[in-house]
Short mmCIF file of N, CA, C and O in Angstrom, two decimals:
data_model
loop_
_atom_site.label_atom_id
_atom_site.label_comp_id
_atom_site.label_asym_id
_atom_site.label_seq_id
_atom_site.Cartn_x
_atom_site.Cartn_y
_atom_site.Cartn_z
N MET A 856 101.82 36.35 137.51
CA MET A 856 100.44 35.79 137.15
C MET A 856 100.63 36.13 135.42
O MET A 856 100.03 35.49 134.82
N LEU A 857 101.08 36.94 135.19
CA LEU A 857 101.32 37.77 133.74
C LEU A 857 102.01 36.61 133.12
O LEU A 857 101.59 36.11 131.76
N TRP A 858 102.87 35.70 133.56
CA TRP A 858 103.33 34.33 133.05
C TRP A 858 102.23 33.54 132.88
O TRP A 858 102.58 32.91 131.81
N ILE A 859 101.96 33.25 133.79
CA ILE A 859 100.56 32.26 133.89
C ILE A 859 99.84 32.49 132.61
O ILE A 859 99.40 31.84 131.85
N LYS A 860 99.05 33.71 132.68
CA LYS A 860 98.36 33.92 131.29
C LYS A 860 98.96 34.02 130.07
O LYS A 860 98.57 33.52 129.31
N ALA A 861 100.28 34.35 130.05
CA ALA A 861 100.74 34.36 128.80
C ALA A 861 100.78 32.76 128.32
O ALA A 861 100.81 32.65 127.06
N LEU A 862 101.19 31.94 129.19
CA LEU A 862 101.47 30.71 128.84
C LEU A 862 100.05 30.17 128.77
O LEU A 862 99.86 29.08 127.57
N HIS A 863 99.03 30.40 129.22
CA HIS A 863 97.79 30.03 128.56
C HIS A 863 97.41 30.33 127.22
O HIS A 863 96.91 29.69 126.73
N ILE A 864 97.56 31.64 127.05
CA ILE A 864 97.41 32.06 125.85
C ILE A 864 98.15 31.18 124.48
O ILE A 864 97.67 30.90 123.41
N ILE A 865 99.50 31.12 124.79
CA ILE A 865 100.53 30.34 123.87
C ILE A 865 99.69 28.96 123.61
O ILE A 865 99.70 28.28 122.68
N PHE A 866 99.83 28.12 124.71
CA PHE A 866 98.97 26.79 124.64
C PHE A 866 97.34 26.87 124.15
O PHE A 866 97.31 25.83 123.29
N VAL A 867 96.63 28.00 124.14
CA VAL A 867 95.42 27.79 123.45
C VAL A 867 95.68 28.27 121.98
O VAL A 867 95.10 27.42 121.22
N ILE A 868 96.69 28.72 121.63
CA ILE A 868 96.86 29.25 120.06
C ILE A 868 97.24 27.87 119.58
O ILE A 868 97.07 27.55 118.60
N SER A 869 98.12 27.33 120.01
CA SER A 869 98.50 25.84 119.84
C SER A 869 97.90 24.80 119.49
O SER A 869 97.79 24.37 118.56
N TRP A 870 97.04 24.94 120.44
CA TRP A 870 95.99 24.02 120.36
C TRP A 870 94.80 23.97 119.14
O TRP A 870 94.10 23.43 118.44
N PHE A 871 94.49 25.40 119.11
CA PHE A 871 93.62 25.80 118.14
C PHE A 871 94.33 25.39 116.75
O PHE A 871 93.61 25.28 115.63
N ALA A 872 95.68 25.60 116.76
CA ALA A 872 96.10 25.18 115.40
C ALA A 872 96.04 23.99 114.98
O ALA A 872 95.73 23.67 113.84
N GLY A 873 96.01 22.94 116.19
CA GLY A 873 95.68 21.35 115.77
C GLY A 873 94.30 21.48 115.68
O GLY A 873 93.83 20.59 114.58
N LEU A 874 93.39 22.20 116.24
CA LEU A 874 91.83 22.12 115.82
C LEU A 874 91.53 22.55 114.44
O LEU A 874 90.47 22.49 114.10
N PHE A 875 92.35 23.60 114.12
CA PHE A 875 91.72 23.89 112.53
C PHE A 875 92.47 22.85 111.53
O PHE A 875 91.99 22.76 110.52
N TYR A 876 93.71 22.44 111.86
CA TYR A 876 94.48 21.61 111.01
C TYR A 876 93.96 20.19 110.64
O TYR A 876 93.63 19.78 109.87
N LEU A 877 93.60 19.67 111.85
CA LEU A 877 93.10 18.38 111.75
C LEU A 877 91.90 18.09 111.21
O LEU A 877 91.79 17.20 110.21
N PRO A 878 90.90 18.84 111.09
CA PRO A 878 89.67 18.42 110.38
C PRO A 878 90.00 18.54 108.81
O PRO A 878 89.11 18.15 108.06
N ARG A 879 90.85 19.59 108.40
CA ARG A 879 91.22 19.71 107.17
C ARG A 879 92.01 18.17 106.79
O ARG A 879 92.16 17.68 105.41
N LEU A 880 92.80 17.97 107.68
CA LEU A 880 93.07 16.45 107.14
C LEU A 880 91.98 15.50 106.88
O LEU A 880 91.99 14.41 106.03
N PHE A 881 91.04 15.35 107.73
CA PHE A 881 90.02 14.47 107.61
C PHE A 881 89.40 14.77 106.44
O PHE A 881 88.75 13.81 105.42
N VAL A 882 89.07 15.88 105.83
CA VAL A 882 88.47 16.40 104.69
C VAL A 882 89.55 15.54 103.57
O VAL A 882 88.83 14.81 102.57
N ASN A 883 90.61 15.76 103.49
CA ASN A 883 91.87 14.94 102.58
C ASN A 883 91.70 13.48 102.37
O ASN A 883 91.44 12.76 101.61
N HIS A 884 91.36 13.24 103.86
CA HIS A 884 91.28 11.60 104.08
C HIS A 884 89.99 11.21 103.48
O HIS A 884 89.79 9.98 102.56
N ALA A 885 88.74 11.81 103.68
CA ALA A 885 87.62 11.43 103.00
C ALA A 885 87.69 11.53 101.80
O ALA A 885 87.01 10.76 101.13
N MET A 886 88.45 12.17 100.95
CA MET A 886 88.50 12.28 99.57
C MET A 886 89.83 11.19 99.02
O MET A 886 89.41 10.92 97.73
N ALA A 887 90.53 10.75 99.79
CA ALA A 887 91.41 9.91 99.32
C ALA A 887 91.08 8.70 98.49
O ALA A 887 90.19 7.86 99.24
N GLU A 888 91.83 8.42 97.68
CA GLU A 888 91.15 7.22 96.81
C GLU A 888 92.13 6.07 96.95
O GLU A 888 91.76 4.76 96.53
N ASP A 889 93.40 6.35 97.27
CA ASP A 889 94.40 5.24 97.03
C ASP A 889 94.72 4.86 98.43
O ASP A 889 94.76 5.82 99.68
N ALA A 890 95.07 3.57 99.21
CA ALA A 890 95.55 3.23 100.11
C ALA A 890 96.71 4.11 100.58
O ALA A 890 96.78 4.40 101.89
N ALA A 891 98.03 4.13 99.98
CA ALA A 891 98.99 5.22 100.38
C ALA A 891 98.66 6.25 100.94
O ALA A 891 99.18 6.85 101.74
N THR A 892 97.87 7.33 100.22
CA THR A 892 97.33 8.33 100.54
C THR A 892 96.93 8.23 101.88
O THR A 892 96.83 9.09 102.78
N ARG A 893 95.68 7.36 102.07
CA ARG A 893 95.33 6.83 103.21
C ARG A 893 95.76 6.78 104.24
O ARG A 893 95.64 7.51 105.74
N ALA A 894 97.04 5.90 104.38
CA ALA A 894 98.02 5.74 105.18
C ALA A 894 98.78 6.87 105.77
O ALA A 894 98.89 6.94 106.86
N ARG A 895 99.03 7.61 104.63
CA ARG A 895 100.16 8.71 105.06
C ARG A 895 98.98 9.64 105.96
O ARG A 895 99.46 10.34 107.00
N LEU A 896 97.95 9.81 105.29
CA LEU A 896 97.00 10.80 106.52
C LEU A 896 96.64 10.40 107.89
O LEU A 896 96.77 11.30 108.74
N GLN A 897 96.37 9.12 107.65
CA GLN A 897 96.26 8.37 109.03
C GLN A 897 97.52 8.54 109.95
O GLN A 897 97.23 9.08 111.19
N LEU A 898 98.70 8.85 109.35
CA LEU A 898 99.91 9.05 110.28
C LEU A 898 99.97 10.17 110.47
O LEU A 898 100.18 10.63 111.76
N MET A 899 99.74 11.14 109.98
CA MET A 899 99.58 12.67 110.07
C MET A 899 98.58 13.16 111.22
O MET A 899 98.88 13.72 112.02
N GLU A 900 97.43 12.41 110.96
CA GLU A 900 96.37 12.70 111.93
C GLU A 900 96.78 12.10 113.42
O GLU A 900 96.56 12.93 114.35
N ARG A 901 97.21 10.93 113.29
CA ARG A 901 97.50 10.42 114.66
C ARG A 901 99.00 11.34 115.18
O ARG A 901 98.53 11.79 116.34
N LYS A 902 99.63 11.84 114.71
CA LYS A 902 101.01 12.31 115.16
C LYS A 902 100.26 13.75 115.69
O LYS A 902 100.73 14.10 116.68
N LEU A 903 99.25 14.46 114.77
CA LEU A 903 98.71 15.54 115.33
C LEU A 903 98.07 15.36 116.78
O LEU A 903 98.33 16.54 117.59
N LEU A 904 97.22 14.42 116.50
CA LEU A 904 96.40 14.24 117.88
C LEU A 904 97.44 14.19 119.09
O LEU A 904 97.03 14.66 120.11
N ARG A 905 98.02 13.44 118.80
CA ARG A 905 99.18 12.84 119.93
C ARG A 905 100.11 14.19 120.63
O ARG A 905 100.46 14.32 121.40
N PHE A 906 100.34 15.33 119.46
CA PHE A 906 100.77 16.18 119.93
C PHE A 906 99.82 17.78 120.36
O PHE A 906 100.25 18.36 121.34
N MET A 907 98.81 17.73 120.04
CA MET A 907 97.90 18.45 120.36
C MET A 907 97.14 18.34 121.82
O MET A 907 96.48 19.16 122.06
N THR A 908 96.81 17.11 122.01
CA THR A 908 96.31 16.66 123.43
C THR A 908 96.90 17.15 124.50
O THR A 908 96.14 17.72 125.38
N PRO A 909 98.02 16.98 124.55
CA PRO A 909 99.18 17.81 125.58
C PRO A 909 98.95 19.19 125.78
O PRO A 909 98.77 20.10 126.47
N LEU A 910 98.72 19.71 124.38
CA LEU A 910 98.56 21.29 124.19
C LEU A 910 97.36 21.69 124.82
O LEU A 910 97.20 22.71 125.60
N ALA A 911 96.21 20.67 124.78
CA ALA A 911 95.00 21.27 125.18
C ALA A 911 94.88 21.04 126.74
O ALA A 911 94.27 21.85 127.56
N VAL A 912 95.33 19.82 127.24
CA VAL A 912 95.59 20.01 128.61
C VAL A 912 96.38 21.10 129.13
O VAL A 912 95.65 21.66 130.62
N LEU A 913 97.36 21.39 128.45
CA LEU A 913 98.51 22.77 129.23
C LEU A 913 97.29 24.04 129.14
O LEU A 913 97.38 24.50 130.17
N ALA A 914 96.58 24.31 128.53
CA ALA A 914 95.89 25.09 127.86
C ALA A 914 94.79 25.39 129.01
O ALA A 914 94.54 26.33 129.53
N LEU A 915 94.26 23.92 129.53
CA LEU A 915 93.20 24.09 130.30
C LEU A 915 93.99 24.26 131.93
O LEU A 915 93.22 25.07 132.44
N LEU A 916 94.96 23.72 131.86
CA LEU A 916 95.35 23.98 133.17
C LEU A 916 96.01 25.38 133.77
O LEU A 916 95.59 25.91 134.46
N PHE A 917 96.40 25.99 132.41
CA PHE A 917 96.97 27.33 132.68
C PHE A 917 95.73 28.28 132.86
O PHE A 917 95.81 29.42 133.32
N GLY A 918 94.66 27.89 132.14
CA GLY A 918 93.57 28.67 132.25
C GLY A 918 93.01 28.73 133.52
O GLY A 918 92.20 29.47 134.25
N GLY A 919 92.66 27.23 133.75
CA GLY A 919 92.35 26.99 135.23
C GLY A 919 93.02 27.86 136.47
O GLY A 919 92.47 28.42 137.25
N TRP A 920 94.44 28.13 136.37
CA TRP A 920 95.07 28.83 137.39
C TRP A 920 94.90 30.09 136.86
O TRP A 920 94.54 30.82 138.05
N THR A 921 94.38 30.61 136.01
CA THR A 921 94.43 31.97 135.84
C THR A 921 92.99 32.61 136.29
O THR A 921 92.70 33.52 137.34
N TRP A 922 92.14 31.58 135.85
CA TRP A 922 90.90 31.87 136.72
C TRP A 922 90.69 31.95 138.05
O TRP A 922 90.12 32.65 138.52
N ALA A 923 91.40 30.95 138.61
CA ALA A 923 91.61 30.80 140.40
C ALA A 923 91.92 31.77 140.65
O ALA A 923 91.61 32.46 141.65
N TYR A 924 93.11 32.47 140.05
CA TYR A 924 93.72 33.83 140.69
C TYR A 924 92.66 34.96 140.81
O TYR A 924 92.52 35.40 141.47
N TYR A 925 92.19 35.17 139.45
CA TYR A 925 91.27 36.42 139.63
C TYR A 925 89.94 36.01 140.14
O TYR A 925 89.42 37.31 140.46
N ASP A 926 89.62 35.02 140.14
CA ASP A 926 88.13 34.72 140.73
C ASP A 926 88.19 34.81 142.13
O ASP A 926 87.43 35.48 143.01
N PHE A 927 89.48 33.89 142.99
CA PHE A 927 89.67 34.27 144.28
C PHE A 927 90.36 34.85 144.82
O PHE A 927 90.06 35.45 145.73
N TYR A 928 91.10 35.56 144.25
CA TYR A 928 92.14 36.38 144.72
C TYR A 928 91.95 38.12 144.43
O TYR A 928 92.19 39.05 145.00
N ALA A 929 91.36 37.89 143.33
CA ALA A 929 90.88 39.56 142.72
C ALA A 929 89.33 39.79 142.95
O ALA A 929 89.26 40.83 142.74
N GLY A 930 88.84 38.81 143.89
CA GLY A 930 87.50 38.96 143.85
C GLY A 930 86.33 39.13 142.73
O GLY A 930 85.42 39.93 142.99
N ALA A 931 86.71 38.71 141.17
CA ALA A 931 85.96 39.18 140.64
C ALA A 931 85.03 37.99 140.27
O ALA A 931 85.45 36.68 140.26
N GLY A 932 83.74 38.14 140.06
CA GLY A 932 82.53 37.28 139.58
C GLY A 932 81.90 37.88 138.51
O GLY A 932 81.01 38.02 138.07
N TRP A 933 82.66 36.87 137.39
CA TRP A 933 82.32 37.40 136.01
C TRP A 933 81.51 36.66 135.13
O TRP A 933 81.29 35.50 135.46
N ARG A 934 80.10 36.94 134.96
CA ARG A 934 79.27 36.15 134.27
C ARG A 934 79.80 35.78 133.16
O ARG A 934 79.15 34.73 132.47
N TRP A 935 80.30 36.45 132.29
CA TRP A 935 80.72 36.14 131.04
C TRP A 935 81.91 35.02 130.89
O TRP A 935 81.87 34.03 130.01
N MET A 936 82.30 34.56 132.07
CA MET A 936 83.37 33.55 132.17
C MET A 936 82.48 32.48 132.30
O MET A 936 83.08 31.30 131.74
N HIS A 937 81.13 32.44 132.66
CA HIS A 937 80.53 30.99 132.56
C HIS A 937 80.20 30.78 131.03
O HIS A 937 80.07 29.54 130.76
N ALA A 938 79.92 31.61 130.10
CA ALA A 938 79.86 31.46 128.92
C ALA A 938 80.76 30.80 128.41
O ALA A 938 80.76 29.90 127.43
N LYS A 939 82.23 31.71 128.69
CA LYS A 939 83.25 31.15 128.26
C LYS A 939 83.83 29.92 128.44
O LYS A 939 84.05 28.72 127.82
N LEU A 940 83.57 29.19 129.75
CA LEU A 940 83.72 27.99 130.44
C LEU A 940 82.65 26.81 129.26
O LEU A 940 83.35 25.76 129.14
N LEU A 941 81.72 27.44 129.17
CA LEU A 941 80.72 26.66 128.31
C LEU A 941 81.36 26.39 127.06
O LEU A 941 81.22 25.17 126.37
N LEU A 942 81.73 27.19 126.43
CA LEU A 942 82.60 27.11 125.17
C LEU A 942 83.65 26.19 125.31
O LEU A 942 84.00 25.33 124.33
N VAL A 943 84.61 26.65 126.07
CA VAL A 943 85.73 25.68 126.40
C VAL A 943 85.41 24.00 126.46
O VAL A 943 85.91 23.37 126.11
N GLY A 944 84.26 23.94 127.28
CA GLY A 944 83.63 22.78 127.38
C GLY A 944 83.31 21.81 125.99
O GLY A 944 83.52 20.80 125.65
N MET A 945 82.85 23.10 125.24
CA MET A 945 82.29 22.47 123.88
C MET A 945 83.76 21.83 123.40
O MET A 945 83.58 21.22 122.41
N LEU A 946 84.62 22.78 123.15
CA LEU A 946 85.97 22.68 122.70
C LEU A 946 86.34 21.33 123.06
O LEU A 946 87.15 20.50 122.17
N VAL A 947 86.62 21.24 124.38
CA VAL A 947 87.01 19.83 124.66
C VAL A 947 86.05 18.73 124.33
O VAL A 947 86.59 17.77 123.81
N GLY A 948 85.01 19.04 124.08
CA GLY A 948 83.92 17.62 123.34
C GLY A 948 84.31 17.74 122.16
O GLY A 948 84.44 16.58 121.46
N TYR A 949 84.54 18.65 121.11
CA TYR A 949 84.88 18.62 119.56
C TYR A 949 86.59 17.91 119.70
O TYR A 949 86.15 17.20 118.99
N HIS A 950 87.33 18.17 120.82
CA HIS A 950 88.72 17.33 120.46
C HIS A 950 88.42 15.76 120.67
O HIS A 950 88.88 15.07 119.90
N GLY A 951 87.45 15.30 121.83
CA GLY A 951 87.11 13.95 121.72
C GLY A 951 86.42 13.35 120.58
O GLY A 951 86.70 12.35 120.20
N TRP A 952 85.67 14.15 119.85
CA TRP A 952 85.16 13.86 118.54
C TRP A 952 86.05 13.81 117.81
O TRP A 952 85.67 12.74 116.94
N CYS A 953 87.15 14.76 117.56
CA CYS A 953 87.98 14.37 116.37
C CYS A 953 88.78 13.02 116.85
O CYS A 953 89.20 12.49 115.96
N TRP A 954 89.17 12.60 118.30
CA TRP A 954 89.61 11.30 118.58
C TRP A 954 88.55 10.26 117.89
O TRP A 954 89.33 9.26 117.02
N GLN A 955 87.20 10.54 118.15
CA GLN A 955 86.65 9.30 117.39
C GLN A 955 86.68 8.97 116.25
O GLN A 955 86.51 8.02 115.53
N LEU A 956 86.49 10.30 115.31
CA LEU A 956 86.44 10.34 113.78
C LEU A 956 87.86 9.79 113.34
O LEU A 956 87.90 9.04 112.49
N TYR A 957 88.98 10.10 114.22
CA TYR A 957 90.19 9.42 113.80
C TYR A 957 90.18 8.11 113.86
O TYR A 957 90.64 7.78 112.96
N ARG A 958 89.64 7.52 114.97
CA ARG A 958 89.59 5.96 115.13
C ARG A 958 88.66 5.18 113.99
O ARG A 958 88.97 4.35 113.52
N GLY A 959 87.53 6.07 113.29
CA GLY A 959 86.94 5.80 112.39
C GLY A 959 87.75 5.51 111.02
O GLY A 959 87.56 4.63 110.55
N PHE A 960 88.53 6.46 110.73
CA PHE A 960 89.49 6.48 109.68
C PHE A 960 90.49 5.26 109.73
O PHE A 960 90.82 4.73 109.19
N ALA A 961 90.95 5.40 111.08
CA ALA A 961 91.80 3.92 111.34
C ALA A 961 91.42 2.56 110.99
O ALA A 961 92.21 1.71 110.80
N ALA A 962 89.98 2.59 111.54
CA ALA A 962 89.14 1.36 111.05
C ALA A 962 88.81 1.08 109.98
O ALA A 962 88.19 0.04 109.54
N ASP A 963 89.05 2.32 109.09
CA ASP A 963 88.58 2.21 107.92
C ASP A 963 87.06 2.13 107.58
O ASP A 963 86.23 1.40 106.93
N SER A 964 86.27 2.94 108.93
CA SER A 964 84.88 2.85 109.08
C SER A 964 84.25 4.17 109.11
O SER A 964 83.35 4.46 109.48
N ASN A 965 85.16 5.27 108.35
CA ASN A 965 84.40 6.57 108.26
C ASN A 965 83.34 6.54 107.60
O ASN A 965 82.93 5.92 106.26
N ARG A 966 82.13 7.37 107.85
CA ARG A 966 80.98 7.42 107.07
C ARG A 966 80.53 8.66 106.91
O ARG A 966 79.46 9.07 106.22
N HIS A 967 81.30 9.90 106.88
CA HIS A 967 80.98 11.08 106.57
C HIS A 967 81.83 11.51 105.39
O HIS A 967 82.89 10.99 104.83
N SER A 968 81.12 12.42 104.58
CA SER A 968 81.71 12.64 103.45
C SER A 968 82.42 13.97 103.67
O SER A 968 82.50 14.67 104.62
N HIS A 969 83.54 14.38 102.48
CA HIS A 969 84.58 15.35 102.82
C HIS A 969 83.84 16.92 103.06
O HIS A 969 84.04 17.64 103.56
N VAL A 970 82.52 16.78 102.32
CA VAL A 970 81.59 17.97 102.42
C VAL A 970 81.20 18.23 104.10
O VAL A 970 81.39 19.35 104.38
N TRP A 971 81.09 16.91 104.75
CA TRP A 971 80.33 17.03 106.23
C TRP A 971 81.76 17.36 106.78
O TRP A 971 81.44 18.20 107.92
N PHE A 972 83.00 17.05 106.42
CA PHE A 972 84.09 17.52 107.55
C PHE A 972 84.50 19.06 107.03
O PHE A 972 84.97 19.58 107.86
N ARG A 973 84.00 19.60 106.17
CA ARG A 973 84.31 20.74 105.79
C ARG A 973 83.44 21.58 106.72
O ARG A 973 84.01 22.75 107.20
N TRP A 974 82.26 21.41 106.95
CA TRP A 974 81.13 21.91 107.79
C TRP A 974 82.04 21.56 109.26
O TRP A 974 81.81 22.52 109.85
N PHE A 975 82.25 20.80 109.29
CA PHE A 975 82.68 20.18 110.83
C PHE A 975 83.94 21.10 111.17
O PHE A 975 84.40 21.48 112.44
N ASN A 976 84.63 21.39 110.26
CA ASN A 976 85.93 22.13 110.32
C ASN A 976 85.42 23.59 110.86
O ASN A 976 86.81 24.27 111.40
N GLU A 977 84.59 24.22 110.46
CA GLU A 977 83.97 25.56 110.82
C GLU A 977 83.74 25.80 112.28
O GLU A 977 83.94 26.87 113.01
N PHE A 978 83.50 24.68 113.18
CA PHE A 978 83.20 24.71 114.56
C PHE A 978 84.25 25.58 115.53
O PHE A 978 83.36 26.32 115.87
N PRO A 979 85.07 25.04 115.43
CA PRO A 979 86.31 25.87 116.22
C PRO A 979 86.58 27.17 115.75
O PRO A 979 87.07 28.09 116.90
N VAL A 980 86.02 27.63 114.63
CA VAL A 980 86.51 29.17 114.20
C VAL A 980 85.28 29.81 114.90
O VAL A 980 85.79 30.96 115.54
N LEU A 981 84.36 29.37 114.78
CA LEU A 981 83.08 30.07 115.57
C LEU A 981 83.22 30.29 116.94
O LEU A 981 82.83 31.31 117.70
N VAL A 982 83.82 29.14 117.59
CA VAL A 982 83.79 29.11 118.84
C VAL A 982 85.09 30.34 119.21
O VAL A 982 84.78 31.13 120.13
N LEU A 983 86.03 29.99 118.82
CA LEU A 983 87.13 31.17 118.82
C LEU A 983 86.75 32.64 118.98
O LEU A 983 86.86 33.33 119.53
N ALA A 984 86.05 32.73 117.63
CA ALA A 984 85.52 33.98 117.44
C ALA A 984 84.55 34.62 118.87
O ALA A 984 84.76 35.62 119.44
N ALA A 985 83.78 33.73 119.44
CA ALA A 985 82.68 33.90 120.38
C ALA A 985 83.51 34.20 121.77
O ALA A 985 83.30 35.03 122.44
N VAL A 986 84.70 33.10 121.99
CA VAL A 986 85.58 33.19 123.17
C VAL A 986 86.09 34.63 123.24
O VAL A 986 86.44 35.28 124.33
N VAL A 987 86.93 35.20 122.27
CA VAL A 987 87.56 36.37 121.85
C VAL A 987 86.78 37.50 122.28
O VAL A 987 86.93 38.50 122.99
N ILE A 988 85.34 37.18 121.81
CA ILE A 988 84.53 38.53 122.00
C ILE A 988 84.06 38.67 123.55
O ILE A 988 84.10 39.65 124.06
N LEU A 989 83.97 37.62 124.45
CA LEU A 989 83.41 37.29 125.40
C LEU A 989 84.69 37.99 126.21
O LEU A 989 84.36 38.63 127.43
N VAL A 990 85.78 37.56 125.98
CA VAL A 990 87.13 37.79 127.25
C VAL A 990 87.21 39.49 126.97
O VAL A 990 87.97 40.24 127.80
N VAL A 991 87.23 39.82 125.56
CA VAL A 991 87.72 41.26 125.15
C VAL A 991 86.61 42.30 125.65
O VAL A 991 86.87 43.19 126.22
N VAL A 992 85.34 41.97 125.20
CA VAL A 992 84.41 43.20 125.13
C VAL A 992 83.66 42.83 126.46
O VAL A 992 83.19 43.67 127.24
N LYS A 993 83.64 41.55 127.31
CA LYS A 993 82.90 41.27 128.46
C LYS A 993 81.34 41.99 128.32
O LYS A 993 80.96 42.73 129.05
N PRO A 994 80.70 41.37 127.48
CA PRO A 994 79.12 41.91 127.23
C PRO A 994 78.20 41.76 128.53
O PRO A 994 77.51 42.54 128.37
N PHE A 995 78.45 40.83 129.42
CA PHE A 995 77.90 40.69 130.69
C PHE A 995 78.30 40.24 131.70
O PHE A 995 79.30 39.94 131.54
#
């Protein structure tokens, strides 16, 4: 079971690397003024999304496996886990929103400023902090 938990943590860290970096690319893309820079950033965004999406799926699969083991076999019924799962659901929605934003850039129809993307970039940091506190401290 420790291998499954370790793989979950590895894939979560890898997924978060993408969630932290992609909005930074969006910031640069929103500021780009020439077509060559926008094209290069669009390519980077697409490649990152295509790489980080399977990482998200693997993080969710191994997390689900870990949860099923501890919930069903160890007899634990943790209330903090419900809060964590809500936050994970929000991250999945954020990931989907990143896909939509990417499509907006690809269609040359982005409506957000670089300042908006700078704020947008902070969400996964806040969620990560909350999830770590929930898992380590188990406040309820």
